[in-house]
Coordinates of C-alpha atoms in Angstrom, one line a residue:
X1 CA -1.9 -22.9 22.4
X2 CA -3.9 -25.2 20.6
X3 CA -5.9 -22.4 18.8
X4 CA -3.1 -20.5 17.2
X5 CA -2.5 -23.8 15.0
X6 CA -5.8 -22.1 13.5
X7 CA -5.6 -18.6 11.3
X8 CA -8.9 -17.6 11.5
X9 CA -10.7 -20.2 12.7
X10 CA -13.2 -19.1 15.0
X11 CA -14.1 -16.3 12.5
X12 CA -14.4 -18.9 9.4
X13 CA -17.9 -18.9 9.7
X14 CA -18.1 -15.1 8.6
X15 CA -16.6 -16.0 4.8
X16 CA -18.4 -18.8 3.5
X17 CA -4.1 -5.3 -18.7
X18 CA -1.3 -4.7 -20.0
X19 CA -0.7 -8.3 -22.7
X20 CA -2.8 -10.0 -24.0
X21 CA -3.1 -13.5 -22.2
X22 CA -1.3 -16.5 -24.5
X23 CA -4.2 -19.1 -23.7
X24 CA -7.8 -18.0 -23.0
X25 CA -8.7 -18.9 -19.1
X26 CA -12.5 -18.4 -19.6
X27 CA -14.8 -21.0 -18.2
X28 CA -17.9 -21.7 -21.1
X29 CA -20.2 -21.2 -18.6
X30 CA -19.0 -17.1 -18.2
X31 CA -21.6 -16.6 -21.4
X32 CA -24.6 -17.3 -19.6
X33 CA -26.9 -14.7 -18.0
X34 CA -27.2 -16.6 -14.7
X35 CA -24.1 -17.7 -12.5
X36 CA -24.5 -21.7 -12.3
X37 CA -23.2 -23.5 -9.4
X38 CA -20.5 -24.8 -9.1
X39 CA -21.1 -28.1 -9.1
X40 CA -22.6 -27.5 -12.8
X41 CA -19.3 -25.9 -14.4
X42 CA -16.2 -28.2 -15.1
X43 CA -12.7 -27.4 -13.7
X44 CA -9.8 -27.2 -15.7
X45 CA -7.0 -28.4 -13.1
X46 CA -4.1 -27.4 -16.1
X47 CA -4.6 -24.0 -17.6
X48 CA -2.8 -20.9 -17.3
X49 CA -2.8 -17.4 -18.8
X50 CA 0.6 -15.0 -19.2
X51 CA 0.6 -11.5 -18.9
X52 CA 3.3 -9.0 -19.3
X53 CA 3.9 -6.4 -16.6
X54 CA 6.6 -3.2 -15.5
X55 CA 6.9 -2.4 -12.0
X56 CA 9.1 0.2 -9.8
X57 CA 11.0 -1.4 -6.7
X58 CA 13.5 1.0 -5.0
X59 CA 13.4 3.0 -7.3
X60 CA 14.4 0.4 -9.9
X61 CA 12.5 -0.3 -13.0
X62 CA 11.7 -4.1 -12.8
X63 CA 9.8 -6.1 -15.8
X64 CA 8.1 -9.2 -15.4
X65 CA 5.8 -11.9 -16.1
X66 CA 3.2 -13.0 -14.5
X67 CA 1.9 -16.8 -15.2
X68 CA -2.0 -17.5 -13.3
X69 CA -3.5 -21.0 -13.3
X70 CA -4.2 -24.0 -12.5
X71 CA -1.6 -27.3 -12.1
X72 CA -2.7 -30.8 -11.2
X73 CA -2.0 -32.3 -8.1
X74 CA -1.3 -36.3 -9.6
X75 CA -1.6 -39.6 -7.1
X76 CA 0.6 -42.4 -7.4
X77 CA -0.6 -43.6 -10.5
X78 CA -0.5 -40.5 -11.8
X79 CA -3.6 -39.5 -12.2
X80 CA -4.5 -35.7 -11.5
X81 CA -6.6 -35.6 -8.4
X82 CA -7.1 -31.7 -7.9
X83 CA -5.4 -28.8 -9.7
X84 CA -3.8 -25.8 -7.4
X85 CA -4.7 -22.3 -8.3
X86 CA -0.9 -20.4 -8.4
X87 CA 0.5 -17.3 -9.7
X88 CA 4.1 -17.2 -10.7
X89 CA 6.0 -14.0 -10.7
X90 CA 9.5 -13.9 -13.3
X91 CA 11.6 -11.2 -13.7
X92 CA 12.2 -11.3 -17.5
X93 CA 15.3 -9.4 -18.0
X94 CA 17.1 -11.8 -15.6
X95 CA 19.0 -14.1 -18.7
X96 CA 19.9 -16.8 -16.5
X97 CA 17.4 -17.6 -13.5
X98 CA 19.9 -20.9 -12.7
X99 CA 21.4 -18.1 -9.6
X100 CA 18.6 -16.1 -9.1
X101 CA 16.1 -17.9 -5.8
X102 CA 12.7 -18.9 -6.2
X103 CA 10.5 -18.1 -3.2
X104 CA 7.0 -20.1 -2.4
X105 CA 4.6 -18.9 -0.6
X106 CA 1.7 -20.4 1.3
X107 CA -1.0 -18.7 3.9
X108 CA -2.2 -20.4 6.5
X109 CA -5.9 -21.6 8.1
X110 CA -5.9 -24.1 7.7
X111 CA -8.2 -23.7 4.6
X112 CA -7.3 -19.5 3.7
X113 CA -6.3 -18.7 -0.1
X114 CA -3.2 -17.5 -0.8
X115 CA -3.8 -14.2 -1.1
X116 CA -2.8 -12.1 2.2
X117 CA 1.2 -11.7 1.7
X118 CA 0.4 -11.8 -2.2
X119 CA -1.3 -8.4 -2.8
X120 CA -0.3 -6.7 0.7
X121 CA 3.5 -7.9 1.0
X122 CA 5.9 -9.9 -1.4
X123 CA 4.5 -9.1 -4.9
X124 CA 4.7 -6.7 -7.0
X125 CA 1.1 -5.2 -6.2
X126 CA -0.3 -4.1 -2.9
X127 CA -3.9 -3.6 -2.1
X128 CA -4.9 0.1 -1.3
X129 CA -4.9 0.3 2.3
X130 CA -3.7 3.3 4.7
X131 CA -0.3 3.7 6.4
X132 CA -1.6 1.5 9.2
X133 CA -3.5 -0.9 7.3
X134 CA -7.1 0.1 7.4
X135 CA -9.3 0.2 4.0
X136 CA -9.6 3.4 1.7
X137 CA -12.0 3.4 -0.9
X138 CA -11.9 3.1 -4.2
X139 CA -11.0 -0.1 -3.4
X140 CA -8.0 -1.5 -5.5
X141 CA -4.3 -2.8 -6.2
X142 CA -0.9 -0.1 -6.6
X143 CA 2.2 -0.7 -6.8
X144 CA 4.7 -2.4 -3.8
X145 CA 7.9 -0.4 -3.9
X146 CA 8.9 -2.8 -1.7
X147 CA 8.8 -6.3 -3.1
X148 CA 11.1 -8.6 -3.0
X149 CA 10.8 -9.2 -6.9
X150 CA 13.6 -7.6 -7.5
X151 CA 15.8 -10.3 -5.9
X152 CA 14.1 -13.4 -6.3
X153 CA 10.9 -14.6 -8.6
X154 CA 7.8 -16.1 -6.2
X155 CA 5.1 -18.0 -6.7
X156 CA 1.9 -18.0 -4.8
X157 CA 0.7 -21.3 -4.0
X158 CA -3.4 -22.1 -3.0
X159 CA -4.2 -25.5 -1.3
X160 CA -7.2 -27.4 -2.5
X161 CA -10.8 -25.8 -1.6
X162 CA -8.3 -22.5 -1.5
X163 CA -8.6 -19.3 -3.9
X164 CA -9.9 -21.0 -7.1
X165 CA -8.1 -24.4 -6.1
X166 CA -10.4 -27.5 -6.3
X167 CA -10.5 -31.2 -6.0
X168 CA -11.5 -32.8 -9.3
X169 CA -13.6 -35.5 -8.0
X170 CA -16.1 -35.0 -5.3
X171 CA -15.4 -39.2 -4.8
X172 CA -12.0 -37.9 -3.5
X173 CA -11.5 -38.5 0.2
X174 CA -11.1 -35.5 2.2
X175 CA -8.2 -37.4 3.8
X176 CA -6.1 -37.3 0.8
X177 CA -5.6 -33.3 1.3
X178 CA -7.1 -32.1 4.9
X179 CA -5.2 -32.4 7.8
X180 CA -1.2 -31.8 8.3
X181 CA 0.4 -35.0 7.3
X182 CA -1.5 -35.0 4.4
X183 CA -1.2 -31.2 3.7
X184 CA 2.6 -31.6 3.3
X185 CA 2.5 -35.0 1.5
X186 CA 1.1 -33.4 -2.0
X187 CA 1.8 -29.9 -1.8
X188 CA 5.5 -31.5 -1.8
X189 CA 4.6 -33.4 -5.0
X190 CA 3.0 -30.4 -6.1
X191 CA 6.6 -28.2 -5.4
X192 CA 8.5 -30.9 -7.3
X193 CA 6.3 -30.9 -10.5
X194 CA 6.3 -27.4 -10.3
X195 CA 9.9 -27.0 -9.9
X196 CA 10.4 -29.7 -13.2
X197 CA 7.7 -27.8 -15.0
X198 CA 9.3 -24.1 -14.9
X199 CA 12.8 -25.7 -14.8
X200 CA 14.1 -24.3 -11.5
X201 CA 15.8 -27.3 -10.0
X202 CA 19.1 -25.0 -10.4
X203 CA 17.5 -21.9 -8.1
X204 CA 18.1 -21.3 -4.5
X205 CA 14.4 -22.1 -2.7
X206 CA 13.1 -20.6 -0.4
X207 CA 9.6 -21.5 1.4
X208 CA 7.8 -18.6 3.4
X209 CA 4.3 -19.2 5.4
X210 CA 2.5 -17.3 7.2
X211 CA 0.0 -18.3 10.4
X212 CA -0.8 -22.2 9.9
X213 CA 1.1 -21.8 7.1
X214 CA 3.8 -21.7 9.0
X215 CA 3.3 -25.6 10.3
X216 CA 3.2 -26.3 6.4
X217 CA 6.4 -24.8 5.0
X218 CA 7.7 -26.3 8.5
X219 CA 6.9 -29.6 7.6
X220 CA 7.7 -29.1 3.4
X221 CA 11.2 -28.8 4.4
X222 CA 11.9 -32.4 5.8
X223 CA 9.3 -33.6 3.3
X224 CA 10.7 -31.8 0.1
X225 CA 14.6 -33.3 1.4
X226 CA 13.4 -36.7 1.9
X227 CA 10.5 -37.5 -0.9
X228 CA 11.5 -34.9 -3.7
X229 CA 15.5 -34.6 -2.5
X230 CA 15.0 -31.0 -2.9
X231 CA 17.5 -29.2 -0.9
X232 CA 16.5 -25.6 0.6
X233 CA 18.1 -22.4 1.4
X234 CA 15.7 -21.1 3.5
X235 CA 12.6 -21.6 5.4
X236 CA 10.9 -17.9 6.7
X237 CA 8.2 -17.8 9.5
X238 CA 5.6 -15.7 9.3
X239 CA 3.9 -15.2 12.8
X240 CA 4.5 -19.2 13.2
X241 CA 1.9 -21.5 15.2
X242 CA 3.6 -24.0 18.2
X243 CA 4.9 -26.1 15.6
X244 CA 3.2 -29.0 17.2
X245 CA 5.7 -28.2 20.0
X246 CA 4.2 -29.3 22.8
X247 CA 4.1 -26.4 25.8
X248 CA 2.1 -28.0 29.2
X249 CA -0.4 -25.8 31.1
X250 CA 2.0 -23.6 32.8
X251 CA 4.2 -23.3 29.9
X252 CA 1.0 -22.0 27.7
X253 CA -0.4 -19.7 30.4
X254 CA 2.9 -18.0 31.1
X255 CA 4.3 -17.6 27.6
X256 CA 1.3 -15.1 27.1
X257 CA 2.2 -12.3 29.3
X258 CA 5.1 -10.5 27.3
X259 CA 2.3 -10.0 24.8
X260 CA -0.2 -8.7 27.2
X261 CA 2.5 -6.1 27.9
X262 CA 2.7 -5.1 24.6
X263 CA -0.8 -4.8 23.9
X264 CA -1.0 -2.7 27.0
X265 CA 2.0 -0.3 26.3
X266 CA 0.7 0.3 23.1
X267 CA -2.8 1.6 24.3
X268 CA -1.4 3.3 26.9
X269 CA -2.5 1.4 30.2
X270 CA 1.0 0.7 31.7
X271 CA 2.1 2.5 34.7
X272 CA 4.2 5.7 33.8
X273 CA 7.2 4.1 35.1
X274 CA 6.8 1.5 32.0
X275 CA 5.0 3.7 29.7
X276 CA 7.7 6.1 29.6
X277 CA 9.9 3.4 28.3
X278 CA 10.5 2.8 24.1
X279 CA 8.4 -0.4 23.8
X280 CA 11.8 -2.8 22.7
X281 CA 13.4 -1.5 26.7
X282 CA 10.4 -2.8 28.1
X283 CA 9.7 -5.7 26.8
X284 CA 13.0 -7.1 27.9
X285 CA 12.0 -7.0 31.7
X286 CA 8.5 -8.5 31.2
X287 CA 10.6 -11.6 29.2
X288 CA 13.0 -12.3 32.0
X289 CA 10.2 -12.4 34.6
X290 CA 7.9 -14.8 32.6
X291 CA 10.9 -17.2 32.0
X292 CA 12.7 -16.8 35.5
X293 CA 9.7 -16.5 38.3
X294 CA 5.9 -16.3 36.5
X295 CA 7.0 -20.0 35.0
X296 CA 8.1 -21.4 38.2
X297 CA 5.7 -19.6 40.2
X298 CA 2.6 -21.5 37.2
X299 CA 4.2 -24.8 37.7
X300 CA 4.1 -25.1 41.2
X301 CA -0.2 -24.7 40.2
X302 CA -2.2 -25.0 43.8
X303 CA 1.4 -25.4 45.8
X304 CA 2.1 -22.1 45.3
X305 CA 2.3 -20.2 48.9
X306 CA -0.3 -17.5 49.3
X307 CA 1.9 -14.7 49.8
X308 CA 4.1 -15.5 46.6
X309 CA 0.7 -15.7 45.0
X310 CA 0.0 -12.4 45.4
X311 CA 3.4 -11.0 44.7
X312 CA 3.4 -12.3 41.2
X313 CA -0.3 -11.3 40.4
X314 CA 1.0 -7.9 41.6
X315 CA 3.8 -8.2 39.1
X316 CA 1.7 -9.7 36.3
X317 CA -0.8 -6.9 36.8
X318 CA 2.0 -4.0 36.3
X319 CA 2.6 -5.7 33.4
X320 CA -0.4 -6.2 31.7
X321 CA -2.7 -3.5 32.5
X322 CA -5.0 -5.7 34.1
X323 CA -5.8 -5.7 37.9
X324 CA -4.5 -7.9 40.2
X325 CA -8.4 -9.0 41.0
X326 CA -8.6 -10.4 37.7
X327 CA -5.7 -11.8 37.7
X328 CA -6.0 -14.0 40.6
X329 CA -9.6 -14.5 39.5
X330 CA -8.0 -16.2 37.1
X331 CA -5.4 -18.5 39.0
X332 CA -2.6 -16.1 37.2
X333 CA -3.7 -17.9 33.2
X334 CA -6.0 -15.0 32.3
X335 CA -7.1 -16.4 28.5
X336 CA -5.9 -14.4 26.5
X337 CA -10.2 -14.0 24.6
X338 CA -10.9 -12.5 28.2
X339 CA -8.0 -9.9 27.9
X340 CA -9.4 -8.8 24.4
X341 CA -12.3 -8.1 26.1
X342 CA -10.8 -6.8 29.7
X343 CA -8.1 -4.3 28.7
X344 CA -9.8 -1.6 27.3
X345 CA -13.6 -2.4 28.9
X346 CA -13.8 1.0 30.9
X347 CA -13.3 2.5 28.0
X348 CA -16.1 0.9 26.1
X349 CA -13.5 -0.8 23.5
X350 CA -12.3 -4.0 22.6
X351 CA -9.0 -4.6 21.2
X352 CA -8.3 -7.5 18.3
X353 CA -7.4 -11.2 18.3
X354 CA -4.5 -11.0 15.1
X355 CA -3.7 -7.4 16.0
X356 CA -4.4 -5.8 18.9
X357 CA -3.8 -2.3 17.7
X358 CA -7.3 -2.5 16.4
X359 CA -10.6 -1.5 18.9
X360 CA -14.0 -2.7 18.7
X361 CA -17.2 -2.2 19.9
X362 CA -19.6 -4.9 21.4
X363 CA -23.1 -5.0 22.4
X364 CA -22.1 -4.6 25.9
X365 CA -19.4 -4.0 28.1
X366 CA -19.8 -6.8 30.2
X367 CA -19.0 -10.3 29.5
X368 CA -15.9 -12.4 29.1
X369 CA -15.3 -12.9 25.2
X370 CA -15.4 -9.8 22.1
X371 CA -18.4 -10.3 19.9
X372 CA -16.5 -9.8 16.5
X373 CA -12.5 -9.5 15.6
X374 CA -12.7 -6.2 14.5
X375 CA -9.1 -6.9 12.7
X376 CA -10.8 -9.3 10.5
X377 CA -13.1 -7.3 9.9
X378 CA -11.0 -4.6 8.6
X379 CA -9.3 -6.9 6.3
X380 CA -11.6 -8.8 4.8
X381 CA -12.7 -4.9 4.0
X382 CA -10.3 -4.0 1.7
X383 CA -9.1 -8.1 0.9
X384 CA -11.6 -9.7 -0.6
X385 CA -12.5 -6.7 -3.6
X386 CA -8.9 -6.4 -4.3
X387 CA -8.2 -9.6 -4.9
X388 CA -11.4 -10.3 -7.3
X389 CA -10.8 -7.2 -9.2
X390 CA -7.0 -7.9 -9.7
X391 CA -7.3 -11.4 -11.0
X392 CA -9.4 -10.8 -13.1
X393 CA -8.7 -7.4 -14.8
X394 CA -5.2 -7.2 -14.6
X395 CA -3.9 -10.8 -14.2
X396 CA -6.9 -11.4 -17.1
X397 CA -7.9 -14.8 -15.2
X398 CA -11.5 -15.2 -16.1
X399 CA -13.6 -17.7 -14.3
X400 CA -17.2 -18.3 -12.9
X401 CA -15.8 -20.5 -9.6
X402 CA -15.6 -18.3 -6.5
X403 CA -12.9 -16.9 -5.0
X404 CA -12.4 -19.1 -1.9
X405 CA -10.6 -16.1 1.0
X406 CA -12.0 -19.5 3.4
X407 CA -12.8 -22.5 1.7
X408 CA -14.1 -25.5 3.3
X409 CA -11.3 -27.8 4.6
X410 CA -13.0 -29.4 7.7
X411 CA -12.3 -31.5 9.3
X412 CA -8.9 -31.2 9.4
X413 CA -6.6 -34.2 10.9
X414 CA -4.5 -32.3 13.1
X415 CA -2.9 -35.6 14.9
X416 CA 1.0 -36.4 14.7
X417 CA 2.1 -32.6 14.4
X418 CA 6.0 -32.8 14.7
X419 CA 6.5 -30.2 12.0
X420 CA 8.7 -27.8 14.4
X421 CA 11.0 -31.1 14.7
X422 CA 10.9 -31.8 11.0
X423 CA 12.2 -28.2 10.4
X424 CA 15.1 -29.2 12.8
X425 CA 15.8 -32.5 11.7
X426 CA 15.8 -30.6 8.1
X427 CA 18.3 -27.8 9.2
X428 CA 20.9 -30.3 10.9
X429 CA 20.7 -32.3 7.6
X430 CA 21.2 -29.3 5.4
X431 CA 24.0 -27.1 6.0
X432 CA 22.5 -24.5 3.9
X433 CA 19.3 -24.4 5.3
X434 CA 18.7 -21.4 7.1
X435 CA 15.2 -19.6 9.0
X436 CA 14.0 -16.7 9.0
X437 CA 11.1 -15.3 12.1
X438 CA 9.3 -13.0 11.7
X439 CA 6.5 -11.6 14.5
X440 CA 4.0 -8.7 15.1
X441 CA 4.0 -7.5 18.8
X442 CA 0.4 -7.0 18.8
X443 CA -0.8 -10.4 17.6
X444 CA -2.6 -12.5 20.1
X445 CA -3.4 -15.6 18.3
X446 CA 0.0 -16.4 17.2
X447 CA 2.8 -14.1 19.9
X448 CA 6.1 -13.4 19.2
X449 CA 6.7 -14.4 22.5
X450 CA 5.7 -18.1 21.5
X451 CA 7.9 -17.7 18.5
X452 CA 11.1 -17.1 20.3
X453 CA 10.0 -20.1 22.3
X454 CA 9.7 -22.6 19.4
X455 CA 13.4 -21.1 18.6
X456 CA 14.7 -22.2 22.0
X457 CA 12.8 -25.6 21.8
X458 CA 13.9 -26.8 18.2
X459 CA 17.5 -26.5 19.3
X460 CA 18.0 -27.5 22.5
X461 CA 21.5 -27.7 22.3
X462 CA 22.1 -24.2 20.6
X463 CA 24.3 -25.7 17.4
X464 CA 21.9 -24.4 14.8
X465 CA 21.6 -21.1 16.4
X466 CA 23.6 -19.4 14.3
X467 CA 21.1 -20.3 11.4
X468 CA 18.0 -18.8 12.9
X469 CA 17.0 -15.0 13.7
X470 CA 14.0 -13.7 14.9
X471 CA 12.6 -9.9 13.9
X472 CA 9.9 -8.3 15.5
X473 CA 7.4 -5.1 14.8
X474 CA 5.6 -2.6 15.8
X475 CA 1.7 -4.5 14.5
X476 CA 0.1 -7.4 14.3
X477 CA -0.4 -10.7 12.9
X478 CA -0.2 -9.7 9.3
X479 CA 2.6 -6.9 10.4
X480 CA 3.1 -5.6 6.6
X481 CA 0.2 -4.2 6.4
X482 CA 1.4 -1.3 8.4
X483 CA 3.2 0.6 5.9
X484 CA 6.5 1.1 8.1
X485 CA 7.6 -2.7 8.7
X486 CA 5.6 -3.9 5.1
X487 CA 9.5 -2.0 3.7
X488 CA 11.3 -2.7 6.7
X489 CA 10.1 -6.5 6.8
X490 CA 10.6 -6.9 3.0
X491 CA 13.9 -5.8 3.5
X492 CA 14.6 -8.0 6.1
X493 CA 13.5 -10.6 3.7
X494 CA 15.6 -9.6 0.6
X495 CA 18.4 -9.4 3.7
X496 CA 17.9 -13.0 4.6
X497 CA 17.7 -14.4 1.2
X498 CA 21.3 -13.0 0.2
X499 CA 23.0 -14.0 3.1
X500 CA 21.8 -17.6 2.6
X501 CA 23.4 -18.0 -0.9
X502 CA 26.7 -19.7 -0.6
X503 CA 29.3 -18.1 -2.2
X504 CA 30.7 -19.7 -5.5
X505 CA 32.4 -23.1 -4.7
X506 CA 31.1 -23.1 -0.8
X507 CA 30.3 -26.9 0.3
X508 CA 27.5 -27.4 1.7
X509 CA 29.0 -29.1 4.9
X510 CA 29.6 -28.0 8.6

């Protein structure tokens, strides 16, 4: 499970009007007739430019301001060491925000901007994209009927080498910001000046991540408690990683299978018994048979008896839409790069890593991994103009540094990961605190199957139960980008974040 800690890292190598703006974001070097490198044009790590904006959400006319820039991350002495590219979203005819939550948001990676739930799910714009996700030309942004703006202002937070997010000094050690202890450590500095800054101490917060971002907002919330003493209302999970859970072979190989069946249901490679069924009555059986017999069966490794052997690749195969060859092939852990590529090979298709909905075509049928993520692919499509065009023309954020979708954060420490314990340990200390999950069916690199799991894991005993819930949908990885669950999952949000404000005069005690 070790590569789900990872949004998009085996495909990082494919990335290397309405106001007038208050304070002019233009870098001098924007005048000349060649772009310079960047090592030739000087960062300002605290700038920002304000623009006015009018959006619809349910109907409801909702004005707001939009603040892009640049903040300095500062080290102990106080001296800025980086500044983080943000964009800040406040409702203006709110007249007090000291009630009204403040939601920030991080993607994942490590080392992706934060761009993906900015222009496709929270904010106030979405990217032009069709009902299931796939890009439509003209590229461009419209608006999100669907935001969550209308309940609670956001701010979009990029980690250093991230969207236009830089260190200051090349001298800088990596260290100081690339790996997950580290990570946490001044992105929860950078919350609290932030928080000072736009005076929100008074707000409910709320953190959302999504992929490895996920591990980060994870380990912000014990982080933010102990080094800021800033108390949260909510933490929500978008398609988590293991947490730095630790899962053991059999654990990791079995875990995989409710999302094979998935997969399989939805391209129509179940048997008809199965097939027949809605996808949320099937999944149920292929959950119960993972925890109560295909676990057991995995843990028992080469002690398992022959016959049983057989019995459960027999079952695993009904389930997945594989054969039961393959299966045993594969001592019952089929990876889950070789079902990408096995599932749909007699059809000529492969189907994709972050959402499996999607099919692709390789070189050649045979072989045991997919030669692109056709997802990705897709994404990066319809992603990377968006975001350039509306930064720039409609957020009036003018610069000559590049856009960083994947910026170079390697390597990355990934040692002492206890953030799914951190997010515990912050929840028992904090009464308030409660999570939100949230998982595609279809995504393979980070299964919802694995997110109930981390559920289970972080309360053993069951006494914060009552403060998590897990939602599911019908796509992938990025679920909101299928029109359908981007309103039903934004309402699930805007759900979450009302039922976690205490009522007037409610104590904050168990």
């Amino acid at each position: 499970m070790k590569k789900t800690l990872y949004l998009f890292v085996a495909i990082a190598s494919f990335m290397s009007t309405i106001a007038q703006p208050k304070t002019d974001s233009t870098d001098k070097s924007a005048a000349k007739n060649e772009k310079p490198s960047e090592s030739n044009l000087v960062f300002n790590p605290d700038k920002s430019v304000i623009t006015e904006h009018v959006t619809t959400i349910k109907g409801q006319k909702v004005p707001y301001k939009a603040t892009t820039g640049t903040m300095p991350v500062w080290d102990e002495d106080g001296k800025a060491i980086a500044g983080l590219f943000y964009t800040y979203y406040e409702r203006t005819d709110v007249k007090n925000n000291e009630s009204r939550p403040l939601v920030i948001s991080f993607n994942g990676g490590p080392g992706s901007a934060s761009v993906w739930m900015h222009i496709a799910y929270t904010g106030p714009t979405l990217l032009k994209i069709d009902d299931e996700g796939y890009p439509v030309q003209p590229y461009g942004i419209k608006e999100n009927p669907y935001s969550i703006l209308d309940v609670a202002d956001i701010v979009y937070v990029n980690p250093v080498n991230t969207g236009y997010s830089r260190a200051i000094s090349k001298d800088t050690p990596k260290a100081t910001f690339f790996g997950v202890n580290a990570d946490v450590k001044y992105l929860a500095s950078w919350i609290g000046s932030f928080v000072t800054r736009t005076n929100r101490w008074a707000s409910p917060k709320y953190l959302i991540g999504e992929s490895y971002g996920t591990t980060r907002v994870s380990g912000l919330a014990l982080e933010l408690q102990e080094k800021q003493w800033m108390y949260l209302n909510g933490v929500i999970l978008v398609s988590p990683t293991t947490l730095g859970i630790n899962r053991g072979v059999a654990t990791d190989g079995a875990l995989k299978l409710p999302y094979f069946a998935a997969t399989a249901w939805y391209h129509k490679m179940l048997p008809a018994d199965l097939q027949s069924k809605d996808l949320n009555d099937m999944l149920p059986e292929v959950e119960e048979f993972t925890m109560n017999e295909l676990l057991p069966a995995m843990s028992k490794g080469g002690a398992l008896e022959e016959g049983k052997r057989k019995e459960i690749a027999a079952k695993m195969a009904r389930y997945s839409g594989m054969s039961e060859k393959v299966i045993l092939q594969n001592n019952l852990d089929v990876p889950t790069g070789y079902f990408w590529k096995e599932l749909l090979r007699d059809q000529g298709f492969t189907v994709g890593r972050l959402d499996s909905r999607y099919k692709g075509i390789d070189k050649k049928d045979a072989g045991d991994r997919v030669d692109f993520n056709a997802e990705l692919t897709s994404w990066l499509h319809s992603f990377t103009p968006a975001i350039n065009m509306y930064l720039r023309n409609d957020l009036k954020y003018k610069t000559d540094f590049t856009y960083n979708m994947f910026g170079p954060v390697r390597p990355w420490d990934n040692s002492n990961d206890n953030t799914g314990e951190n997010l515990r340990q912050a929840m028992a200390q904090n009464p308030y605190l409660h999570l939100l999950v949230q998982s595609g069916y279809y995504d393979g690199a980070c299964d919802y199957f694995n997110a109930k799991y981390n559920m289970w894991q972080m309360d053993p005993s069951g006494k914060l139960k009552d403060k998590m819930s897990w939602k599911g949908y019908r796509s992938g990885h990025m679920m909101y980008l299928r029109k359908q669950d981007l309103e039903t999952a934004n309402e699930d949000i805007r759900d979450f974040i009302k039922a976690s404000i205490p009522k007037a005069g409610q104590a904050a005690k168990y």
